[in-house]
Short mmCIF file of C-alpha atoms and ligand atoms in Angstrom, two decimals:
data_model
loop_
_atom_site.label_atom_id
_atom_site.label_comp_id
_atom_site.label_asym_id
_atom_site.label_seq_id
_atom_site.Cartn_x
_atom_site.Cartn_y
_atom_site.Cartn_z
CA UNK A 197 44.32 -29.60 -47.48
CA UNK A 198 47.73 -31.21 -47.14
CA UNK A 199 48.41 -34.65 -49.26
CA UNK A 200 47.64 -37.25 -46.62
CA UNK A 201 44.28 -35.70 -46.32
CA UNK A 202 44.16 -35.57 -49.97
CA UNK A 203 44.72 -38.89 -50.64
CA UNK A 204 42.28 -40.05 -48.14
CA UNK A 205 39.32 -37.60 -49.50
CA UNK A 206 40.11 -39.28 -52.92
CA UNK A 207 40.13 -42.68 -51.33
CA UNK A 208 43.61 -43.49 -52.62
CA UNK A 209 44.37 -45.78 -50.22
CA UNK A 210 48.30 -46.98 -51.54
CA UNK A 211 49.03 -43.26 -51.62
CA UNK A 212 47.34 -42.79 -48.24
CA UNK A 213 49.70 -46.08 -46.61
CA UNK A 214 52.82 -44.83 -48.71
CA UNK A 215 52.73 -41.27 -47.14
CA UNK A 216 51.63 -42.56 -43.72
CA UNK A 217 54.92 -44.30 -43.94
CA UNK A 218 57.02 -41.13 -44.80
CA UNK A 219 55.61 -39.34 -42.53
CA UNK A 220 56.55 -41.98 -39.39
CA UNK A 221 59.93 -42.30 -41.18
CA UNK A 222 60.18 -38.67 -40.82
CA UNK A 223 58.91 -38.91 -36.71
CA UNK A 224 56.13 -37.17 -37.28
CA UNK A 225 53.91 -38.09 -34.35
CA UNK A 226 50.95 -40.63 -35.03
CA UNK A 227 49.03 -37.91 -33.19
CA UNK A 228 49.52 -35.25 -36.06
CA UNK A 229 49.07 -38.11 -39.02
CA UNK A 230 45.88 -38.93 -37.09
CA UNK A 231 44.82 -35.18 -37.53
CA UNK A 232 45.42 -35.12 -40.99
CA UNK A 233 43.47 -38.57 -41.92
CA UNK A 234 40.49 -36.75 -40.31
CA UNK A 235 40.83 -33.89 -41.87
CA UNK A 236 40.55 -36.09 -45.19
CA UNK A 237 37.51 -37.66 -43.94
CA UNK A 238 35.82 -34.73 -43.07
CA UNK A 239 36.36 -34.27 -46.54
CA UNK A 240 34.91 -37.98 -47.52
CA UNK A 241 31.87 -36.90 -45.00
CA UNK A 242 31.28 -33.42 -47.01
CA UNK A 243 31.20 -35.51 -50.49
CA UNK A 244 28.75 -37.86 -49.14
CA UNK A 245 26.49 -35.13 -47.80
CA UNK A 246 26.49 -33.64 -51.08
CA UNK A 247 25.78 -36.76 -52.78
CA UNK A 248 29.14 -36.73 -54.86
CA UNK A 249 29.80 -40.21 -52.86
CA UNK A 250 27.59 -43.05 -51.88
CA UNK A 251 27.56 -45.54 -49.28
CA UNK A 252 30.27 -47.30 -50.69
CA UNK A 253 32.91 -44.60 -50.47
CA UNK A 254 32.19 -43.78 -47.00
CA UNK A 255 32.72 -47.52 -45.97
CA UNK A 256 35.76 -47.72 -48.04
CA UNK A 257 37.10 -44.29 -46.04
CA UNK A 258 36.33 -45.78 -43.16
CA UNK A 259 38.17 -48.95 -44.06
CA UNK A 260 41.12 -47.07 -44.96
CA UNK A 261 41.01 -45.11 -41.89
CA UNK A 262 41.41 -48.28 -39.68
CA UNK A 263 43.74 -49.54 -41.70
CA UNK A 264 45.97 -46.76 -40.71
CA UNK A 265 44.93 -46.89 -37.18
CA UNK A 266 46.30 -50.29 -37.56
CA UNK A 267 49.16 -48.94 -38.18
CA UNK A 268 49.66 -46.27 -35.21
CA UNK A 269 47.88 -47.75 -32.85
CA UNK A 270 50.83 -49.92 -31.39
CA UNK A 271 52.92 -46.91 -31.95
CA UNK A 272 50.72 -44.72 -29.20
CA UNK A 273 50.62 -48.14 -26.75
CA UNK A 274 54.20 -48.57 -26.65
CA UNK A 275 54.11 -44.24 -25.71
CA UNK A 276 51.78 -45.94 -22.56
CA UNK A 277 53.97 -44.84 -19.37
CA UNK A 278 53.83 -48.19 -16.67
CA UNK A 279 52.84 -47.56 -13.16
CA UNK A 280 49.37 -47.24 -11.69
CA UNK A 281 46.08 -46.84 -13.15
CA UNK A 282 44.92 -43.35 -13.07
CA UNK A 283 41.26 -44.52 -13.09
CA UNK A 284 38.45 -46.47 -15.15
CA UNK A 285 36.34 -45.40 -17.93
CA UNK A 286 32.98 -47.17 -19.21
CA UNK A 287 32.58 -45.87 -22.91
CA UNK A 288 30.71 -47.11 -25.95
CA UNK A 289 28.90 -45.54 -28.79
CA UNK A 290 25.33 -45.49 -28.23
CA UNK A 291 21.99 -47.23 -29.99
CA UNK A 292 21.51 -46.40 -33.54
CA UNK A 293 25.11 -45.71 -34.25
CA UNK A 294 27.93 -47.75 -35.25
CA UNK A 295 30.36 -45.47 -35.89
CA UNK A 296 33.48 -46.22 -33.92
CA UNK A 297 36.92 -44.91 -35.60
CA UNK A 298 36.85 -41.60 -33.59
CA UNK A 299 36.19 -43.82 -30.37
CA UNK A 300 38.86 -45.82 -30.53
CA UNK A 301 41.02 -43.65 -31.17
CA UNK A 302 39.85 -42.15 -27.78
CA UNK A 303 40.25 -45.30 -26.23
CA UNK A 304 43.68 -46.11 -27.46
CA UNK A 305 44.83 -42.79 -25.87
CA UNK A 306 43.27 -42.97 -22.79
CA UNK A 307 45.07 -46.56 -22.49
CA UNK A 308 48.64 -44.74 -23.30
CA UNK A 309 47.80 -42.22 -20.51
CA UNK A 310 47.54 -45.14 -18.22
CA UNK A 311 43.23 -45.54 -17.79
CA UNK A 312 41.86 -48.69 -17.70
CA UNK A 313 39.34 -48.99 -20.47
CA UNK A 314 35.85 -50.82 -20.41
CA UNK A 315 34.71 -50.66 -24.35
CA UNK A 316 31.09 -51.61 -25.01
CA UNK A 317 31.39 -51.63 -28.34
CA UNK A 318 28.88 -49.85 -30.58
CA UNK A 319 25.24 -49.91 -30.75
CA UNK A 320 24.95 -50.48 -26.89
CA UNK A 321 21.38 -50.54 -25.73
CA UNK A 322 20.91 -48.09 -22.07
CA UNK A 323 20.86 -50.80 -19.69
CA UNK A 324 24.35 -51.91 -20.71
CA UNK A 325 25.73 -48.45 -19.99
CA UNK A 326 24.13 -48.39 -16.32
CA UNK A 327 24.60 -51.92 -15.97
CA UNK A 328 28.82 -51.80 -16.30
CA UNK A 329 28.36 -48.00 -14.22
CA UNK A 330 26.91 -49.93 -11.30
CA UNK A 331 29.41 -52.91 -11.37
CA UNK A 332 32.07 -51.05 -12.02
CA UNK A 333 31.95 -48.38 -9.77
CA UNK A 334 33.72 -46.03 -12.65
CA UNK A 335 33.64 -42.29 -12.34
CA UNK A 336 33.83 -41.31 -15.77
CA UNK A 337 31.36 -42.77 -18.47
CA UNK A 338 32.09 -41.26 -21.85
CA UNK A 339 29.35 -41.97 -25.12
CA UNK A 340 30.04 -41.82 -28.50
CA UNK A 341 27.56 -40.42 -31.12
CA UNK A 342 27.82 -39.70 -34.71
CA UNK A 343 24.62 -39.18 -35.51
CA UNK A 344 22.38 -36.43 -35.28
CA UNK A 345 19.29 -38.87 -34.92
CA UNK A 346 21.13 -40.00 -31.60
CA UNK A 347 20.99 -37.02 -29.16
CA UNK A 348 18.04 -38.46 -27.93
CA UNK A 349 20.01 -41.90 -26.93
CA UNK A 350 22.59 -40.08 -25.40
CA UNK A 351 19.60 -37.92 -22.82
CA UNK A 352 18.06 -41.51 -22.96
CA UNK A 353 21.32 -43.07 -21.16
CA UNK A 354 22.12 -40.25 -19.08
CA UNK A 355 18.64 -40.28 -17.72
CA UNK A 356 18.82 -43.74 -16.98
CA UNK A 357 21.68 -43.19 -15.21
CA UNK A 358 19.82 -40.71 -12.88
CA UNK A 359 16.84 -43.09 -12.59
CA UNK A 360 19.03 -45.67 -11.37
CA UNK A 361 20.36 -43.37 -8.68
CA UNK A 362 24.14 -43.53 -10.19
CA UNK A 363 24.42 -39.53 -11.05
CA UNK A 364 25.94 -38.56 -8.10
CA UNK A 365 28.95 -40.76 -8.30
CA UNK A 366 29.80 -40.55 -12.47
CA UNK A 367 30.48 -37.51 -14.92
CA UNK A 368 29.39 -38.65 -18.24
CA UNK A 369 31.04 -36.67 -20.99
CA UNK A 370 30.11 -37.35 -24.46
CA UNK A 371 31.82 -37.19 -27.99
CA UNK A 372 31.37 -37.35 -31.47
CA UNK A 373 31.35 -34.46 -34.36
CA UNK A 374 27.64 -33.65 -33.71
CA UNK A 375 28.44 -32.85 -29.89
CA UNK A 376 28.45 -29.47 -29.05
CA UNK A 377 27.67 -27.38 -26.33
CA UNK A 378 23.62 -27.12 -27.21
CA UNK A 379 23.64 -31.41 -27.47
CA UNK A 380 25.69 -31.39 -23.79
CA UNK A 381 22.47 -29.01 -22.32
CA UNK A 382 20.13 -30.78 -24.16
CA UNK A 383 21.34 -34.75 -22.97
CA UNK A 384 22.35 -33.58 -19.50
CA UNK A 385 26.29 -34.38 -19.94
CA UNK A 386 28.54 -33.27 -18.12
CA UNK A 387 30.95 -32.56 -20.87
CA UNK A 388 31.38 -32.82 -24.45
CA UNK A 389 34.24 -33.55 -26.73
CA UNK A 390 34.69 -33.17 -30.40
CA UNK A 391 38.60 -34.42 -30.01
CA UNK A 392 39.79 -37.05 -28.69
CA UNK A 393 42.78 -34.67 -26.72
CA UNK A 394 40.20 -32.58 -24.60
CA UNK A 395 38.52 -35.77 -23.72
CA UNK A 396 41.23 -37.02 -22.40
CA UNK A 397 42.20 -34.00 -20.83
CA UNK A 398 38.74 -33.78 -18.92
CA UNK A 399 39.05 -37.62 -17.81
CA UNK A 400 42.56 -36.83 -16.06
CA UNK A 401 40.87 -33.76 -14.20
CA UNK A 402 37.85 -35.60 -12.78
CA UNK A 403 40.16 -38.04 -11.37
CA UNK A 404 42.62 -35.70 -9.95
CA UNK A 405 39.65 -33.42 -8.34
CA UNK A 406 38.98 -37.03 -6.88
CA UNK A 407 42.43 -37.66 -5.15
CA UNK A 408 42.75 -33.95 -3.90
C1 B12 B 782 33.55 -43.50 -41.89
C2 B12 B 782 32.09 -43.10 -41.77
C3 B12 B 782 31.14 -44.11 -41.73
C4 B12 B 782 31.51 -45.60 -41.63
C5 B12 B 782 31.86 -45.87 -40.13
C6 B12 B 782 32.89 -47.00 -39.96
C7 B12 B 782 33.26 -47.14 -38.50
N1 B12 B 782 33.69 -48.33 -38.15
O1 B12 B 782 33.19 -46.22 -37.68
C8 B12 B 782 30.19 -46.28 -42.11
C9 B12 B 782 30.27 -46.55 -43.59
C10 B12 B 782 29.81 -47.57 -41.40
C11 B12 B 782 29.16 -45.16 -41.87
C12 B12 B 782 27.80 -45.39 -41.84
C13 B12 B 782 26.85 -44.36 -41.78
N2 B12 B 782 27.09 -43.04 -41.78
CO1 B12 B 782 28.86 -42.27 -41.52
N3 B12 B 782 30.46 -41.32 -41.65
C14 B12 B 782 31.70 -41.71 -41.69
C15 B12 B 782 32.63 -40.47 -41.76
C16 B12 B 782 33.05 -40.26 -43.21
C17 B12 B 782 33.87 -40.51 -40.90
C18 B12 B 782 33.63 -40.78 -39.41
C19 B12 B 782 34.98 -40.97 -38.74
O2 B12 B 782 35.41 -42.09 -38.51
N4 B12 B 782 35.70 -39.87 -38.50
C20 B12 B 782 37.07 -39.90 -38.00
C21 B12 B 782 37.06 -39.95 -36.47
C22 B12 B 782 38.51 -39.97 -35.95
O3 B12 B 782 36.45 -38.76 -36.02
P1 B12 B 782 35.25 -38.77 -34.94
O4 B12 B 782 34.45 -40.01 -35.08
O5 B12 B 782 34.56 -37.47 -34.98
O6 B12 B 782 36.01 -38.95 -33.54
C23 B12 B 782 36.80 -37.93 -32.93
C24 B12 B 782 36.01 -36.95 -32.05
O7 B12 B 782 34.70 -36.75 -32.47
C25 B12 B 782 36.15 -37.49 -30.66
N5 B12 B 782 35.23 -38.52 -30.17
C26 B12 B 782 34.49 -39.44 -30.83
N6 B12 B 782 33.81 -40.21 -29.96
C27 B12 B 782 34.14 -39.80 -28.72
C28 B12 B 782 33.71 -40.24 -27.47
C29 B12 B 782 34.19 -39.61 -26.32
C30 B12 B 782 33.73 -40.08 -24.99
C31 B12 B 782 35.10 -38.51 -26.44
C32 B12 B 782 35.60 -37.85 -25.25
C33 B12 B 782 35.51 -38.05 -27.70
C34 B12 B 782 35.03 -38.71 -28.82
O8 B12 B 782 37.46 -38.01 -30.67
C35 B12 B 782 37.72 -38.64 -31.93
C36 B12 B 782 39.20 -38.51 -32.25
O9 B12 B 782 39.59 -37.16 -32.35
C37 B12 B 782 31.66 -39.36 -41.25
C38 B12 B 782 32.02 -37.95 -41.69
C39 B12 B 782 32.14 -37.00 -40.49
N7 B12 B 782 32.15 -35.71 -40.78
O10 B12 B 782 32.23 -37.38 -39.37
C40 B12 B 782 30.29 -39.89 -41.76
C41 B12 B 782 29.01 -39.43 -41.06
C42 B12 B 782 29.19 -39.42 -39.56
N8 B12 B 782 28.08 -40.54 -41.41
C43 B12 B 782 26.90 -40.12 -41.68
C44 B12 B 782 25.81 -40.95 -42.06
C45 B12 B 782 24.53 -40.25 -42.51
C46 B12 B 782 25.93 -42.36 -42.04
C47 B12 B 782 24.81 -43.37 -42.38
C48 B12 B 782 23.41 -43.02 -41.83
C49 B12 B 782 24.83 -43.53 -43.92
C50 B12 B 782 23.71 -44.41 -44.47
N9 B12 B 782 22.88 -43.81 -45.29
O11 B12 B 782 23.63 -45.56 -44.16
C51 B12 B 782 25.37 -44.67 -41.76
C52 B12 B 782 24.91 -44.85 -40.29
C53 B12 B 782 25.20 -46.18 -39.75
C54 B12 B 782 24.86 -46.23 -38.26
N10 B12 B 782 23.70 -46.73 -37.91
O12 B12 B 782 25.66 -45.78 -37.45
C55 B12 B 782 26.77 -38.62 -41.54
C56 B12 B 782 26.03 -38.22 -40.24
C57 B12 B 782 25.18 -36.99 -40.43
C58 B12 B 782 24.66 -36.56 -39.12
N11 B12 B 782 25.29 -35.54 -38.53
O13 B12 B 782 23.73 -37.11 -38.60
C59 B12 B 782 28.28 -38.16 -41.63
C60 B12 B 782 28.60 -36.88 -40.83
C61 B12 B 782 28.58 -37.95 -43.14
C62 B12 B 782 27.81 -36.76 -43.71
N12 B12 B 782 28.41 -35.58 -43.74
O14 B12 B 782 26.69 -36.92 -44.13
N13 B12 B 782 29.76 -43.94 -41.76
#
């Protein structure tokens, strides 16, 4: 692992800020320094899992990690091109999970590639996600999920969304480490994303299947 990601596994958050700063000094794109802050957490996520860390050193990761995103965020916005909106999306992590770093950062570049953005938040309860689908007529709803224990909120929403008779007119595409190509069968998805690029990617090409 390279030193960013080094500093962030050992939760050296001065070192992490101080090399952050070289790196942006050196124009390294916030996309890249983004990369390697994950790759560090990964690393925090690994040390938990194996009991070397506890609770508190994955809160104080993900503190650091925002802190940072603090930091870059304004740098992708002011990247944000002006002109029209390509198109809405309706995201949110779902019950049981409050994980929302990795979101954000999804949001943040969706906003620089000119979407507009509706962010429930985390923890959202089903209803809420078919509620703002209805009203706001989106065509993309994307869900966030973190947690293996919440596959089964992700089918829950996207068969809610069905139920309500929305299906037809929204591709739901969900996110989130645990999402692979087993949890997109299993919850009905559309598509999945374990990086915030591809999502974005996928987002741009349901819209411009809908203008052709
Ligand atoms: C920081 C962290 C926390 C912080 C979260 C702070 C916050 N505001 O988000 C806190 C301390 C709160 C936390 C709590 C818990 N956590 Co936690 N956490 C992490 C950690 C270390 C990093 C997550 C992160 O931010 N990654 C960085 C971001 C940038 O990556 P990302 O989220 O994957 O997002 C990217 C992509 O996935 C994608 N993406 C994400 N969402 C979406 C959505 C869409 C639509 C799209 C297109 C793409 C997309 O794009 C993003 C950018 O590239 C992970 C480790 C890991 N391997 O993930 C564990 C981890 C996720 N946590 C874990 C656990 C167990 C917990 C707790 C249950 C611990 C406990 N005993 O209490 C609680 C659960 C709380 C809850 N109910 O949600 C486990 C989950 C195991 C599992 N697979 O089920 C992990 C994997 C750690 C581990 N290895 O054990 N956690």
């Amino acid at each position: 692992m390279k030193e960013l990601a080094n500093a962030l596994r050992d939760l050296n958050e001065d070192k992490v800020h101080e090399l952050v700063d070289a790196k942006l000094a050196e124009k390294v794109s916030p996309i890249d320094i983004i990369n390697e802050c994950n790759e560090g957490i990964m690393a925090v996520g690994e040390l938990f899992a194996s009991e070397k860390y506890f609770l508190t050193e994955l809160m104080f990761s993900g503190e650091i990690m925002q802190s940072v995103m603090a930091k870059l965020e304004p740098l992708i916005a002011i990247k944000s091109a002006e002109g029209q909106i390509v198109g809405t999306v309706v995201i949110g992590t779902v019950a049981g999970d409050i994980h929302d770093i990795g979101k954000n950062i999804v949001i943040n570049l969706l906003r620089s590639h000119r979407f507009k953005v509706i962010d429930l938040g985390v923890d959202v309860p089903t209803e809420k996600f078919v509620d703002m689908v209805r009203t706001s007529g989106t065509k993309i709803l994307g869900l966030s999920a973190l947690l293996n224990t919440t596959y089964p909120e992700m089918k829950k929403v996207i068969d809610a969304i069905e139920t309500a008779g929305l299906r037809d007119q929204v591709k739901i595409i969900i996110g989130g480490t645990v999402t692979s190509e087993n949890v997109r069968d299993f919850t009905g998805a559309d598509a999945f994303a374990n990086d915030a690029i591809t999502g974005i990617n996928y987002c741009k090409s349901v819209y411009e299947s809908f203008s052709k």
